[in-house]
CSV table of C-alpha atoms in Angstrom, one decimal:
chain,number,residue,atom,x,y,z
A,1,MET,CA,0.0,0.0,0.0
A,2,THR,CA,1.5,3.3,-1.1
A,3,LEU,CA,-1.1,5.8,0.2
A,4,HIS,CA,0.8,7.1,3.2
A,5,GLY,CA,0.2,10.9,3.6
A,6,ARG,CA,-2.5,11.0,0.8
A,7,ASP,CA,-5.6,13.2,1.1
A,8,VAL,CA,-9.1,11.4,0.5
A,9,LEU,CA,-11.2,14.2,-1.0
A,10,LYS,CA,-13.1,12.3,-3.9
A,11,GLU,CA,-13.0,9.0,-5.5
A,12,THR,CA,-11.1,10.1,-8.5
A,13,ASP,CA,-8.0,10.9,-6.4
A,14,PHE,CA,-7.4,7.1,-6.6
A,15,THR,CA,-6.9,4.5,-9.1
A,16,ALA,CA,-9.2,1.4,-9.2
A,17,GLY,CA,-6.3,-0.6,-7.9
A,18,GLU,CA,-5.8,1.6,-5.0
A,19,LEU,CA,-9.5,1.6,-4.1
A,20,ASP,CA,-9.5,-2.2,-4.3
A,21,GLU,CA,-6.5,-2.2,-1.9
A,22,LEU,CA,-8.3,-0.1,0.5
A,23,LEU,CA,-11.4,-2.5,0.3
A,24,ASP,CA,-9.1,-5.4,0.9
A,25,LEU,CA,-7.6,-3.7,3.9
A,26,ALA,CA,-11.1,-2.9,5.3
A,27,SER,CA,-12.0,-6.6,5.0
A,28,LEU,CA,-8.7,-7.5,6.8
A,29,LEU,CA,-9.3,-5.0,9.7
A,30,LYS,CA,-13.0,-6.1,9.9
A,31,ARG,CA,-11.9,-9.8,10.4
A,32,GLU,CA,-9.3,-8.8,13.0
A,33,ARG,CA,-11.9,-6.9,14.9
A,34,HIS,CA,-14.5,-9.6,14.8
A,35,ASP,CA,-11.9,-12.4,15.6
A,36,GLY,CA,-10.7,-10.4,18.7
A,37,HIS,CA,-7.1,-9.9,17.6
A,38,GLU,CA,-6.9,-6.3,16.1
A,39,THR,CA,-3.4,-4.9,16.0
A,40,PRO,CA,-3.2,-1.1,16.9
A,41,ARG,CA,-1.4,0.6,14.0
A,42,LEU,CA,-2.1,4.3,15.0
A,43,THR,CA,-0.8,4.3,18.6
A,44,GLY,CA,-0.1,8.0,19.5
A,45,ARG,CA,-1.7,9.5,16.3
A,46,GLU,CA,-4.0,12.4,16.7
A,47,LEU,CA,-7.0,13.2,14.4
A,48,ALA,CA,-9.1,16.5,14.3
A,49,LEU,CA,-12.7,16.1,13.2
A,50,ILE,CA,-14.4,19.3,11.8
A,51,PHE,CA,-18.2,19.1,11.5
A,52,GLU,CA,-19.8,21.9,9.7
A,53,LYS,CA,-22.8,19.6,9.2
A,54,THR,CA,-24.2,17.3,11.9
A,55,SER,CA,-23.3,13.6,11.8
A,56,THR,CA,-23.9,10.2,13.3
A,57,ARG,CA,-22.3,7.5,11.2
A,58,THR,CA,-19.3,9.5,10.1
A,59,ARG,CA,-18.4,10.8,13.6
A,60,ILE,CA,-18.8,7.5,15.4
A,61,SER,CA,-16.9,5.7,12.7
A,62,PHE,CA,-13.9,8.1,12.8
A,63,GLU,CA,-13.9,8.2,16.6
A,64,VAL,CA,-14.1,4.5,17.1
A,65,ALA,CA,-11.8,3.7,14.3
A,66,MET,CA,-9.0,5.8,15.9
A,67,ARG,CA,-9.8,4.4,19.4
A,68,HIS,CA,-9.5,0.8,18.1
A,69,GLN,CA,-6.2,1.5,16.5
A,70,GLY,CA,-4.8,3.3,19.5
A,71,GLY,CA,-5.2,6.9,18.4
A,72,HIS,CA,-7.2,9.9,19.7
A,73,VAL,CA,-9.6,12.5,18.2
A,74,THR,CA,-10.7,16.0,18.9
A,75,VAL,CA,-14.2,17.0,17.6
A,76,LEU,CA,-14.6,20.6,16.4
A,77,ASP,CA,-17.9,22.2,15.3
A,78,PRO,CA,-19.2,25.9,14.7
A,79,ALA,CA,-20.4,26.0,18.3
A,80,SER,CA,-17.1,25.0,20.0
A,81,SER,CA,-14.4,26.3,17.7
A,82,GLN,CA,-13.3,29.4,15.6
A,83,VAL,CA,-13.6,27.4,12.3
A,84,GLY,CA,-15.2,29.4,9.5
A,85,HIS,CA,-16.6,32.3,11.5
A,86,LYS,CA,-13.5,33.8,13.4
A,87,GLU,CA,-10.7,32.0,11.5
A,88,SER,CA,-10.4,31.1,8.0
A,89,ILE,CA,-10.1,27.7,6.5
A,90,ALA,CA,-6.5,28.3,5.4
A,91,ASP,CA,-5.5,29.4,8.8
A,92,THR,CA,-7.4,26.6,10.4
A,93,ALA,CA,-5.5,24.1,8.2
A,94,ARG,CA,-2.1,25.5,9.3
A,95,VAL,CA,-3.0,25.5,12.9
A,96,LEU,CA,-4.3,22.0,13.0
A,97,SER,CA,-1.4,20.7,11.0
A,98,ARG,CA,1.1,21.7,13.7
A,99,VAL,CA,-0.9,19.6,16.4
A,100,TYR,CA,-2.7,16.8,14.5
A,101,ASP,CA,-1.6,14.0,12.2
A,102,GLY,CA,-4.8,14.2,10.1
A,103,ILE,CA,-8.0,16.3,9.6
A,104,GLU,CA,-11.5,15.1,8.8
A,105,PHE,CA,-14.1,17.6,7.4
A,106,ARG,CA,-17.8,17.2,6.9
A,107,GLY,CA,-19.5,20.1,5.4
A,108,ALA,CA,-21.3,21.7,2.4
A,109,LYS,CA,-19.0,23.1,-0.2
A,110,HIS,CA,-16.4,20.9,-1.7
A,111,SER,CA,-14.3,23.9,-2.4
A,112,THR,CA,-13.9,24.2,1.4
A,113,ILE,CA,-12.3,20.9,1.8
A,114,GLU,CA,-10.0,21.6,-1.2
A,115,GLU,CA,-8.8,24.7,0.5
A,116,LEU,CA,-8.3,22.8,3.7
A,117,ALA,CA,-6.2,20.3,1.9
A,118,GLN,CA,-4.2,22.9,0.1
A,119,TYR,CA,-3.0,24.6,3.2
A,120,ALA,CA,-2.8,21.5,5.5
A,121,ASP,CA,0.5,19.6,5.8
A,122,VAL,CA,-1.2,16.4,7.0
A,123,PRO,CA,-3.8,14.1,5.2
A,124,VAL,CA,-7.3,15.6,4.9
A,125,TYR,CA,-10.4,13.2,4.7
A,126,ASN,CA,-13.8,14.0,3.2
A,127,GLY,CA,-16.5,13.0,5.6
A,128,LEU,CA,-19.1,14.4,3.1
A,129,THR,CA,-19.5,17.4,1.0
A,130,ASP,CA,-22.4,18.3,-1.2
A,131,THR,CA,-20.5,16.9,-4.3
A,132,TRP,CA,-18.8,13.8,-3.2
A,133,HIS,CA,-18.9,11.1,-0.4
A,134,PRO,CA,-15.8,8.9,-0.7
A,135,THR,CA,-15.9,7.2,2.7
A,136,GLN,CA,-19.5,6.1,2.2
A,137,MET,CA,-18.5,4.6,-1.3
A,138,LEU,CA,-15.9,2.5,0.3
A,139,ALA,CA,-18.4,1.2,2.9
A,140,ASP,CA,-21.0,0.6,0.1
A,141,PHE,CA,-18.5,-1.3,-2.2
A,142,LEU,CA,-17.4,-3.3,0.8
A,143,THR,CA,-21.0,-4.1,1.6
A,144,MET,CA,-21.9,-5.1,-2.0
A,145,ARG,CA,-18.7,-7.3,-2.4
A,146,GLU,CA,-19.6,-9.1,0.8
A,147,HIS,CA,-23.1,-9.9,-0.2
A,148,ALA,CA,-22.6,-10.6,-3.9
A,149,LYS,CA,-19.2,-12.4,-3.4
A,150,VAL,CA,-17.8,-11.0,-6.5
A,151,PRO,CA,-15.1,-8.3,-7.3
A,152,SER,CA,-16.0,-4.6,-7.7
A,153,ASP,CA,-16.0,-5.0,-11.6
A,154,ALA,CA,-18.8,-7.6,-11.4
A,155,LEU,CA,-21.2,-5.6,-9.4
A,156,ARG,CA,-24.5,-4.5,-10.8
A,157,TYR,CA,-26.3,-1.8,-8.9
A,158,ALA,CA,-28.8,1.1,-9.4
A,159,TYR,CA,-29.3,4.4,-7.6
A,160,VAL,CA,-33.0,5.6,-7.6
A,161,GLY,CA,-34.2,9.0,-6.7
A,162,ASP,CA,-32.6,12.5,-6.4
A,163,ALA,CA,-29.2,11.8,-8.1
A,164,ARG,CA,-27.8,15.6,-8.3
A,165,PHE,CA,-25.8,15.4,-5.1
A,166,ASN,CA,-23.0,13.4,-3.4
A,167,MET,CA,-24.6,9.9,-3.4
A,168,GLY,CA,-25.7,10.1,-7.0
A,169,ASN,CA,-22.4,11.6,-8.1
A,170,SER,CA,-20.3,9.2,-6.1
A,171,LEU,CA,-22.1,6.0,-6.9
A,172,LEU,CA,-21.9,6.9,-10.7
A,173,VAL,CA,-18.3,7.8,-10.7
A,174,MET,CA,-17.1,5.1,-8.3
A,175,GLY,CA,-18.7,2.5,-10.3
A,176,ALA,CA,-17.3,3.9,-13.5
A,177,LEU,CA,-13.8,3.8,-11.9
A,178,MET,CA,-14.3,0.2,-10.7
A,179,GLY,CA,-15.7,-1.2,-14.0
A,180,SER,CA,-19.1,-1.9,-12.4
A,181,ASP,CA,-22.6,-1.9,-14.1
A,182,VAL,CA,-24.1,1.3,-12.8
A,183,ARG,CA,-27.6,2.7,-13.4
A,184,ILE,CA,-29.1,6.1,-12.4
A,185,VAL,CA,-32.8,5.9,-12.3
A,186,ALA,CA,-34.3,9.4,-11.9
A,187,PRO,CA,-36.2,12.2,-13.6
A,188,ARG,CA,-33.8,13.7,-16.2
A,189,SER,CA,-33.7,17.1,-14.2
A,190,LEU,CA,-32.4,15.2,-11.1
A,191,TRP,CA,-29.6,13.4,-12.9
A,192,PRO,CA,-25.9,14.3,-12.0
A,193,ALA,CA,-24.6,17.4,-13.6
A,194,ASP,CA,-23.2,17.1,-17.1
A,195,GLU,CA,-19.6,17.5,-16.0
A,196,ILE,CA,-20.1,14.6,-13.4
A,197,GLN,CA,-21.6,12.5,-16.3
A,198,ALA,CA,-18.7,13.3,-18.6
A,199,LEU,CA,-16.1,12.4,-15.8
A,200,ALA,CA,-17.9,9.1,-15.3
A,201,ARG,CA,-17.9,8.4,-19.0
A,202,GLU,CA,-14.2,9.1,-19.2
A,203,LYS,CA,-13.5,6.7,-16.3
A,204,ALA,CA,-15.8,4.1,-17.8
A,205,GLU,CA,-13.9,4.0,-21.2
A,206,ALA,CA,-10.8,3.0,-19.3
A,207,SER,CA,-12.4,0.5,-17.0
A,208,GLY,CA,-15.1,-1.1,-19.1
A,209,ALA,CA,-17.9,-0.1,-16.8
A,210,THR,CA,-21.4,0.0,-18.1
A,211,LEU,CA,-23.3,3.2,-17.4
A,212,THR,CA,-27.0,3.8,-17.8
A,213,LEU,CA,-29.0,6.9,-17.0
A,214,THR,CA,-32.6,6.6,-17.4
A,215,GLU,CA,-36.1,7.9,-16.4
A,216,ASP,CA,-37.6,4.5,-16.8
A,217,PRO,CA,-37.4,2.4,-13.5
A,218,GLU,CA,-38.2,-0.9,-15.4
A,219,ALA,CA,-35.3,-0.4,-17.8
A,220,GLY,CA,-32.8,0.9,-15.1
A,221,LEU,CA,-33.6,-1.7,-12.4
A,222,SER,CA,-33.8,-5.0,-14.6
A,223,GLY,CA,-30.8,-7.2,-13.4
A,224,ALA,CA,-29.7,-5.0,-10.6
A,225,GLU,CA,-28.4,-6.9,-7.6
A,226,PHE,CA,-28.5,-3.8,-5.3
A,227,VAL,CA,-31.0,-0.9,-5.2
A,228,HIS,CA,-29.7,2.3,-3.6
A,229,THR,CA,-31.6,5.4,-2.6
A,230,ASP,CA,-31.2,8.5,-0.5
A,231,VAL,CA,-33.5,11.2,1.2
A,232,TRP,CA,-35.6,13.5,-1.1
A,233,VAL,CA,-36.1,16.5,1.2
A,234,SER,CA,-34.3,18.3,4.1
A,235,MET,CA,-35.5,20.6,6.8
A,236,GLY,CA,-34.9,24.3,5.9
A,237,GLU,CA,-35.8,23.9,2.3
A,238,ALA,CA,-38.8,26.0,1.1
A,239,GLU,CA,-42.2,24.3,1.1
A,240,ALA,CA,-42.5,24.7,-2.7
A,241,GLU,CA,-39.4,22.7,-3.1
A,242,TRP,CA,-40.8,19.9,-1.0
A,243,ALA,CA,-44.0,19.8,-2.9
A,244,ALA,CA,-42.3,19.6,-6.4
A,245,ARG,CA,-39.8,17.1,-5.2
A,246,VAL,CA,-42.3,14.7,-3.7
A,247,ALA,CA,-44.5,14.9,-6.7
A,248,MET,CA,-41.6,14.3,-9.1
A,249,LEU,CA,-40.0,11.4,-7.0
A,250,THR,CA,-43.1,9.4,-5.8
A,251,PRO,CA,-42.9,7.0,-8.9
A,252,TYR,CA,-39.3,6.3,-7.9
A,253,ARG,CA,-40.1,5.5,-4.3
A,254,VAL,CA,-38.5,2.2,-3.3
A,255,ASP,CA,-41.4,0.0,-2.5
A,256,ARG,CA,-42.0,-3.8,-3.1
A,257,ARG,CA,-43.2,-3.1,-6.6
A,258,LEU,CA,-40.0,-1.2,-7.6
A,259,MET,CA,-37.8,-3.8,-5.9
A,260,SER,CA,-39.5,-6.5,-8.1
A,261,LEU,CA,-38.4,-4.7,-11.2
A,262,THR,CA,-34.9,-6.1,-10.7
A,263,GLY,CA,-36.2,-9.5,-11.7
A,264,ASP,CA,-34.1,-11.0,-8.8
A,265,PRO,CA,-35.9,-11.9,-5.6
A,266,ALA,CA,-32.4,-11.9,-3.9
A,267,SER,CA,-31.6,-8.2,-4.8
A,268,LYS,CA,-30.8,-6.0,-1.8
A,269,PHE,CA,-31.9,-2.6,-0.7
A,270,MET,CA,-29.2,0.0,0.4
A,271,HIS,CA,-29.4,3.4,2.0
A,272,CYS,CA,-26.7,5.7,3.4
A,273,LEU,CA,-29.0,6.6,6.3
A,274,PRO,CA,-30.7,8.4,7.9
A,275,ALA,CA,-33.9,7.1,6.1
A,276,TYR,CA,-37.5,8.5,6.3
A,277,HIS,CA,-39.1,5.0,6.2
A,278,ASP,CA,-41.8,5.6,8.9
A,279,GLN,CA,-43.3,8.4,11.0
A,280,ASN,CA,-40.8,8.2,13.8
A,281,THR,CA,-39.0,11.4,12.6
A,282,ALA,CA,-40.1,15.0,12.1
A,283,ILE,CA,-39.7,14.8,8.3
A,284,GLY,CA,-41.5,11.4,8.1
A,285,ARG,CA,-44.5,12.8,10.0
A,286,LYS,CA,-44.5,16.0,8.0
A,287,VAL,CA,-44.5,14.3,4.6
A,288,ALA,CA,-47.1,11.7,5.8
A,289,ALA,CA,-49.4,14.6,6.9
A,290,GLU,CA,-49.0,16.9,3.9
A,291,TYR,CA,-48.4,14.4,1.1
A,292,GLY,CA,-50.1,11.2,2.2
A,293,LEU,CA,-46.9,9.0,2.1
A,294,THR,CA,-47.9,7.4,5.4
A,295,ASP,CA,-45.6,4.3,5.0
A,296,GLY,CA,-42.3,6.0,4.2
A,297,VAL,CA,-40.8,8.7,2.0
A,298,GLU,CA,-38.0,7.5,-0.3
A,299,VAL,CA,-38.4,4.0,0.9
A,300,THR,CA,-41.4,2.1,2.4
A,301,ASP,CA,-41.2,0.7,5.8
A,302,ASP,CA,-41.9,-2.8,4.5
A,303,VAL,CA,-38.8,-2.7,2.3
A,304,PHE,CA,-36.6,-1.0,4.9
A,305,GLU,CA,-37.4,-3.7,7.5
A,306,SER,CA,-37.4,-6.7,5.1
A,307,PRO,CA,-34.6,-9.4,4.7
A,308,ALA,CA,-33.6,-7.5,1.4
A,309,SER,CA,-32.5,-4.6,3.5
A,310,ILE,CA,-28.7,-4.5,4.1
A,311,VAL,CA,-28.6,-0.9,5.5
A,312,PHE,CA,-27.2,-1.8,8.9
A,313,ASP,CA,-24.4,-3.9,7.3
A,314,GLN,CA,-23.7,-0.8,5.2
A,315,SER,CA,-23.7,1.3,8.4
A,316,GLU,CA,-21.4,-0.9,10.2
A,317,ASN,CA,-19.0,-1.0,7.2
A,318,ARG,CA,-18.5,2.8,7.6
A,319,LEU,CA,-16.3,1.9,10.5
A,320,HIS,CA,-14.1,-0.6,8.7
A,321,SER,CA,-13.6,1.4,5.5
A,322,ILE,CA,-12.8,4.6,7.5
A,323,LYS,CA,-10.4,2.5,9.6
A,324,ALA,CA,-8.7,1.3,6.4
A,325,ILE,CA,-8.4,4.8,5.2
A,326,LEU,CA,-6.7,5.9,8.4
A,327,VAL,CA,-4.3,2.9,8.6
A,328,ALA,CA,-3.3,3.3,4.9
A,329,THR,CA,-2.6,7.0,5.1
A,330,LEU,CA,-1.3,7.5,8.7
A,331,ALA,CA,0.2,4.0,10.0
């Protein structure tokens, strides 16, 4: 592994071979942990975690990964640090580089983490930006490889829903890099941006990946082993945005009928979480009350809770894939 000192900002920072090495390392570290003989490789290492956006899985995965490997973390957010409001990103990068061995950032603009990496003298890790989600991609590919028991270039998967942001972008481009069969199934206005599609096509030409972007769920899902989705709406968005999005995406809601379009009763459902699959969240209750989707928003509860759902395998694998990134770049 030759990734020592590397940043992890987006999937295209790496070759397919390097990504497969990270996935193999994640599998090794997962086996070590489950077998009870994990070897600490990051003893004495210090990691700063910057959270511009709130987090559950990303935060706990970075924290526990460092603890398992003998390192330590400090969590910084807008309420407890000067980051972004009293101190610039460039100055923050230079301050943290003198104290920490690595810096994780989770926030909105991808340009922010690029600036952080430009001025930092230590590895910088993307915990999520609006454009890319590389740590989630490693967890997703680890999960799919475990369930399909095939290499990355033999995977067949679809992403259904609003594909304009990090999950749609990353699933399209990661699959293109790895030689997979990738389908984006969404209204055309919610497809990844033209420049993301062009990047994916360029990578697919080199890898032999098959890329399909379609508005037709039947055409896009046929033969898919895995069906991914993500949330449609967020708190803070205008009501008009919610109404238009729900109306546009209701035909793409992952329910039993949509899952059946794969033609494979063994196909699996995946979601990066959190998911609005019932009325036990504020957004779930609001969408149910206003739009009549009482049994889930982007995914129905019966699919989410079914044997087809591997979302919690996915969630656990955030830990092992993030641990692989840290070990590969810091050990």
